[in-house]
Structure formats: C-alpha cells, structure tokens
Amino acid sequence: MAKFLGDRVILIAGATGDLGSAVVREFATRSEARLALASRSGEQLDQLVRDGGLEQERTFLYPADVSDPEEVEDLVAAVVDHYGQLHVLLNTVGGWTGGDRVEDTSLEDWSRMMTLNLHTAFLLSRAVLPPLLEAGWGRIVHTGSKSALEPRSTVGAYAVSKMGLITLTEVIAAGLKDTGVTANVVLPSTIDTPGNRLAMPSADFGRWVPPDHIAATMHFLCSDAAASINGARIPVYGAA
C-alpha cells in the first residue's frame, strides 16, 4: 500500500494498549500522517516512541484520562493548537470486566464498563466533531466488539456498553451526511493479545484476530476509497 494521508492529523486514543500500539505502528509506517497519541501514562507514551522508532517531528504525545470531560477537551485543543487542525479519531480505548450474569453484576463493574467503553467514546466524539467538521474531511473509527451482536448471559455489562458504542457511532454517522466526515465502528472478535492469552490459556489462539488486522482495517476506513462508508458495523472476526 502506498503511503498516504500526508496532510492529515490523526488522534489515536488508547495508543499504548495492545491494539492502540498496533494502530500506531500501522499509521507510522504505512502513512505519512501526523500523529497525536493519547494515553493515561506519559511514561508509556515515551516508551512507545522509543520502541517504535517513531519520527518525533510528526508525533505529538499527550497524557490524558479520556474518561474526564475536561481532559478530553484539553487533549483535542492541544492537538489542534499543535498541528493547526485535526482530521481523524481512532478510538481504541476500552476494556472488559465481569463474567457475571446480570443478577450477579456489581454496580462497580457495570459502571466501569459504561465508562471505559461508552462514556469515553462519547466524550472523544463530542470533542473532535467540531474540528473535523470545520476541516470538511474527517474520520471517526471506534472499536466495538462482536459480543455486542452475539451477547451471552455472562457478559451483560460488556455487551451492553459495546452495543451502546455501536448505537452512538450510528447516531453520529446519521448527522454527518454530506459533510465529508464519516463515523464507523470495527467489531473484532477476541483480539490476540498477551493479556487475553494469559486469561484464556487453553483457547485456540489461531482463531483470534491479530491486532495488526484491525489496524489495517482502520487504515482503509481513513482512506478516500472509504468515503462512502458511514455508519457501518465492520466485522473483523478472524476464524471465530
């Protein structure tokens, strides 16, 4: 794939996670876009730059808790101030908690899933939409889950939060027609990460989705060839 997106500014939220770091590698090596990388830990962001050999002149780091409204607004303002514009949000923030039936789910676990998987997506979307619309070209790509479409009784909080994320994306997309901005959500099955392997050591890892495959899908959704894709649920299921 030829390098492209050279004049675009891409904000990657959750950049130091297993999926986020794969997305960073994808766009750092296969595009010429300018990157803004956000994560809770400034130390992990610095390590990501060192380990990935990222070009400092096209990499902007900003530690932020994206569950905090003020920090999200400050993050987006800092990116726009640094680069002068913003074109893309790639949201890899999220997590899994639980394994309980609804009647056994604690309020703490329920709230954590809604915060990690839905609240953060809302805050990020709300903050980036004005600069994307002002630019007249933009992409929002959230990370959902196959579990939202095939819920099981023991993943209620997680599945509901991810279904909410899908609906949020579709609502945003409905308001973006004829603007040059699109919003879509990728739906991986189990992602092949060290944490998932540790949690499910007896699983068939070969059936899981490599993070690089999800990153490549996000890359395509940022291309001009994907301009007609808006409000889509993109399955990235592997062999699951």
Short mmCIF file of C-alpha atoms in Angstrom, two decimals:
data_model
loop_
_atom_site.label_atom_id
_atom_site.label_comp_id
_atom_site.label_asym_id
_atom_site.label_seq_id
_atom_site.Cartn_x
_atom_site.Cartn_y
_atom_site.Cartn_z
CA MET A 1 0.00 0.00 0.00
CA ALA A 2 1.36 3.38 -0.97
CA LYS A 3 1.86 5.91 1.78
CA PHE A 4 -0.89 8.47 2.00
CA LEU A 5 -2.76 10.73 4.45
CA GLY A 6 0.26 13.01 4.37
CA ASP A 7 -1.70 16.16 5.13
CA ARG A 8 -3.93 14.59 7.77
CA VAL A 9 -3.73 14.75 11.56
CA ILE A 10 -4.73 11.55 13.33
CA LEU A 11 -5.57 11.28 17.03
CA ILE A 12 -5.12 7.76 18.39
CA ALA A 13 -6.75 7.33 21.80
CA GLY A 14 -5.53 4.41 23.91
CA ALA A 15 -2.26 4.49 21.97
CA THR A 16 -0.20 2.43 24.41
CA GLY A 17 -2.58 -0.54 24.62
CA ASP A 18 -2.11 -3.76 22.69
CA LEU A 19 -4.49 -2.66 19.94
CA GLY A 20 -3.56 1.01 20.16
CA SER A 21 0.14 0.35 19.70
CA ALA A 22 -0.63 -1.79 16.64
CA VAL A 23 -2.64 1.10 15.21
CA VAL A 24 0.24 3.47 15.90
CA ARG A 25 2.66 1.15 14.06
CA GLU A 26 0.27 0.87 11.11
CA PHE A 27 -0.07 4.60 10.61
CA ALA A 28 3.54 5.42 11.47
CA THR A 29 4.94 3.01 8.88
CA ARG A 30 2.27 2.91 6.18
CA SER A 31 1.16 6.52 6.02
CA GLU A 32 2.70 9.95 6.19
CA ALA A 33 0.04 11.30 8.53
CA ARG A 34 0.90 13.41 11.55
CA LEU A 35 0.06 11.51 14.71
CA ALA A 36 -1.28 12.64 18.08
CA LEU A 37 -1.01 9.84 20.63
CA ALA A 38 -3.05 9.85 23.82
CA SER A 39 -2.84 7.54 26.82
CA ARG A 40 -3.05 7.82 30.59
CA SER A 41 0.68 7.30 31.06
CA GLY A 42 3.23 9.77 29.76
CA GLU A 43 6.00 7.25 30.51
CA GLN A 44 4.30 4.61 28.37
CA LEU A 45 3.86 7.11 25.55
CA ASP A 46 7.58 7.92 25.68
CA GLN A 47 8.39 4.21 25.66
CA LEU A 48 6.09 3.68 22.67
CA VAL A 49 8.01 6.32 20.71
CA ARG A 50 11.38 4.79 21.65
CA ASP A 51 10.37 1.20 20.93
CA GLY A 52 8.62 2.07 17.69
CA GLY A 53 11.30 4.38 16.37
CA LEU A 54 8.62 6.99 15.65
CA GLU A 55 9.54 10.22 13.89
CA GLN A 56 9.37 12.90 16.55
CA GLU A 57 8.59 15.66 14.06
CA ARG A 58 5.28 14.01 13.17
CA THR A 59 4.40 12.62 16.60
CA PHE A 60 2.66 14.60 19.35
CA LEU A 61 2.22 12.99 22.78
CA TYR A 62 -0.44 13.96 25.28
CA PRO A 63 -1.13 12.05 28.52
CA ALA A 64 -4.84 12.20 29.31
CA ASP A 65 -7.60 10.37 31.14
CA VAL A 66 -10.23 10.25 28.40
CA SER A 67 -12.98 9.45 30.90
CA ASP A 68 -12.62 13.01 32.21
CA PRO A 69 -14.53 15.62 30.16
CA GLU A 70 -12.10 18.45 30.86
CA GLU A 71 -9.06 16.35 30.00
CA VAL A 72 -10.64 15.27 26.71
CA GLU A 73 -11.42 18.85 25.75
CA ASP A 74 -7.87 19.88 26.71
CA LEU A 75 -6.45 16.98 24.68
CA VAL A 76 -8.28 17.94 21.49
CA ALA A 77 -7.49 21.62 21.97
CA ALA A 78 -3.80 20.77 22.40
CA VAL A 79 -3.74 18.68 19.22
CA VAL A 80 -5.40 21.45 17.20
CA ASP A 81 -3.06 24.02 18.72
CA HIS A 82 -0.01 21.88 17.90
CA TYR A 83 -0.90 20.89 14.33
CA GLY A 84 -3.42 23.57 13.42
CA GLN A 85 -6.12 21.04 12.56
CA LEU A 86 -7.49 17.56 13.23
CA HIS A 87 -8.93 15.06 10.77
CA VAL A 88 -9.20 11.60 12.34
CA LEU A 89 -10.11 9.98 15.65
CA LEU A 90 -9.13 6.34 16.07
CA ASN A 91 -10.53 5.22 19.40
CA THR A 92 -9.02 2.03 20.83
CA VAL A 93 -9.95 2.78 24.44
CA GLY A 94 -11.91 0.05 26.18
CA GLY A 95 -11.82 -2.92 28.49
CA TRP A 96 -13.53 -5.98 29.83
CA THR A 97 -14.75 -6.71 33.34
CA GLY A 98 -17.09 -9.28 34.73
CA GLY A 99 -18.13 -12.67 33.52
CA ASP A 100 -21.25 -12.48 35.68
CA ARG A 101 -24.92 -12.77 34.92
CA VAL A 102 -26.92 -9.57 35.26
CA GLU A 103 -28.25 -10.52 38.69
CA ASP A 104 -24.69 -11.05 39.92
CA THR A 105 -23.13 -7.96 38.30
CA SER A 106 -21.91 -5.36 40.75
CA LEU A 107 -22.71 -1.71 40.24
CA GLU A 108 -18.97 -1.07 40.20
CA ASP A 109 -18.42 -3.48 37.29
CA TRP A 110 -21.44 -2.10 35.43
CA SER A 111 -20.25 1.48 35.82
CA ARG A 112 -16.70 0.60 34.84
CA MET A 113 -17.85 -0.96 31.56
CA MET A 114 -20.06 2.00 30.71
CA THR A 115 -17.20 4.38 31.47
CA LEU A 116 -14.46 2.51 29.60
CA ASN A 117 -16.43 1.51 26.54
CA LEU A 118 -19.16 4.12 26.07
CA HIS A 119 -18.59 7.28 28.13
CA THR A 120 -15.07 7.72 26.76
CA ALA A 121 -16.30 7.28 23.19
CA PHE A 122 -18.96 9.93 23.71
CA LEU A 123 -16.51 12.42 25.18
CA LEU A 124 -13.95 11.88 22.42
CA SER A 125 -16.56 12.09 19.66
CA ARG A 126 -18.11 15.24 21.08
CA ALA A 127 -14.70 16.91 21.30
CA VAL A 128 -13.38 16.01 17.85
CA LEU A 129 -16.50 16.66 15.79
CA PRO A 130 -16.16 20.49 15.63
CA PRO A 131 -12.59 20.48 14.20
CA LEU A 132 -13.41 17.60 11.82
CA LEU A 133 -16.47 19.39 10.50
CA GLU A 134 -14.50 22.62 10.20
CA ALA A 135 -11.87 20.80 8.13
CA GLY A 136 -14.57 19.42 5.83
CA TRP A 137 -12.92 15.99 5.81
CA GLY A 138 -12.73 13.56 8.67
CA ARG A 139 -12.97 10.04 10.01
CA ILE A 140 -14.13 8.67 13.35
CA VAL A 141 -13.45 4.99 13.95
CA HIS A 142 -14.48 3.40 17.23
CA THR A 143 -13.66 -0.11 18.46
CA GLY A 144 -16.70 -2.20 19.31
CA SER A 145 -16.99 -5.95 19.77
CA LYS A 146 -18.63 -8.94 18.17
CA SER A 147 -20.01 -9.67 21.65
CA ALA A 148 -22.42 -6.76 21.26
CA LEU A 149 -24.14 -8.57 18.38
CA GLU A 150 -23.95 -12.05 19.92
CA PRO A 151 -24.41 -11.38 23.65
CA ARG A 152 -24.06 -14.11 26.23
CA SER A 153 -25.69 -14.10 29.65
CA THR A 154 -22.34 -13.77 31.42
CA VAL A 155 -21.05 -10.68 29.58
CA GLY A 156 -24.01 -8.37 30.13
CA ALA A 157 -22.25 -5.18 31.19
CA TYR A 158 -19.60 -5.51 28.49
CA ALA A 159 -22.04 -6.37 25.70
CA VAL A 160 -24.44 -3.58 26.63
CA SER A 161 -21.65 -1.00 26.76
CA LYS A 162 -20.36 -2.08 23.34
CA MET A 163 -23.87 -2.07 21.86
CA GLY A 164 -24.23 1.44 23.19
CA LEU A 165 -21.00 2.33 21.41
CA ILE A 166 -22.35 0.93 18.15
CA THR A 167 -25.54 2.97 18.50
CA LEU A 168 -23.55 6.09 19.39
CA THR A 169 -21.49 5.65 16.22
CA GLU A 170 -24.61 5.21 14.10
CA VAL A 171 -26.26 8.28 15.63
CA ILE A 172 -23.14 10.33 14.89
CA ALA A 173 -22.99 8.99 11.34
CA ALA A 174 -26.61 9.94 10.71
CA GLY A 175 -25.71 13.56 11.34
CA LEU A 176 -22.64 13.55 9.10
CA LYS A 177 -24.18 13.06 5.67
CA ASP A 178 -22.77 15.40 3.02
CA THR A 179 -20.14 16.80 5.42
CA GLY A 180 -17.06 14.89 4.23
CA VAL A 181 -16.81 13.28 7.68
CA THR A 182 -17.70 9.67 8.41
CA ALA A 183 -18.12 7.57 11.56
CA ASN A 184 -17.79 3.80 11.65
CA VAL A 185 -17.17 1.07 14.20
CA VAL A 186 -15.00 -2.03 13.84
CA LEU A 187 -16.22 -5.16 15.59
CA PRO A 188 -13.41 -7.57 16.47
CA SER A 189 -13.95 -10.98 17.99
CA THR A 190 -11.36 -11.92 20.63
CA ILE A 191 -8.16 -10.00 19.94
CA ASP A 192 -4.90 -11.93 20.12
CA THR A 193 -3.13 -10.04 22.88
CA PRO A 194 -0.77 -11.19 25.66
CA GLY A 195 -3.45 -10.35 28.24
CA ASN A 196 -6.10 -12.44 26.51
CA ARG A 197 -3.69 -15.36 26.12
CA LEU A 198 -2.92 -15.20 29.82
CA ALA A 199 -6.61 -15.06 30.73
CA MET A 200 -7.60 -17.91 28.36
CA PRO A 201 -4.53 -20.18 28.11
CA SER A 202 -6.47 -23.16 26.73
CA ALA A 203 -8.07 -21.23 23.84
CA ASP A 204 -7.16 -21.71 20.20
CA PHE A 205 -5.19 -18.51 19.63
CA GLY A 206 -5.12 -19.14 15.89
CA ARG A 207 -8.82 -18.32 15.70
CA TRP A 208 -8.39 -14.92 17.30
CA VAL A 209 -7.85 -11.63 15.46
CA PRO A 210 -4.32 -10.19 15.30
CA PRO A 211 -4.26 -6.52 16.31
CA ASP A 212 -2.47 -5.69 13.04
CA HIS A 213 -5.52 -6.84 11.07
CA ILE A 214 -7.77 -4.44 12.97
CA ALA A 215 -5.25 -1.65 12.48
CA ALA A 216 -5.18 -2.28 8.72
CA THR A 217 -8.98 -2.13 8.62
CA MET A 218 -8.89 1.22 10.40
CA HIS A 219 -6.31 2.39 7.88
CA PHE A 220 -8.63 1.59 4.99
CA LEU A 221 -11.53 3.38 6.67
CA CYS A 222 -9.35 6.50 6.76
CA SER A 223 -8.70 6.38 3.03
CA ASP A 224 -10.52 8.33 0.34
CA ALA A 225 -11.68 4.99 -1.04
CA ALA A 226 -13.79 4.58 2.13
CA ALA A 227 -15.55 7.93 1.76
CA SER A 228 -18.89 6.22 1.06
CA ILE A 229 -18.72 4.04 4.18
CA ASN A 230 -20.58 5.80 7.00
CA GLY A 231 -22.39 4.33 9.98
CA ALA A 232 -21.11 0.84 9.20
CA ARG A 233 -20.51 -2.05 11.57
CA ILE A 234 -17.29 -3.58 10.22
CA PRO A 235 -16.79 -7.21 11.26
CA VAL A 236 -13.20 -8.30 11.93
CA TYR A 237 -13.93 -11.76 13.25
CA GLY A 238 -10.96 -13.89 12.24
CA ALA A 239 -11.94 -17.55 12.49
CA ALA A 240 -14.25 -17.00 15.45
#
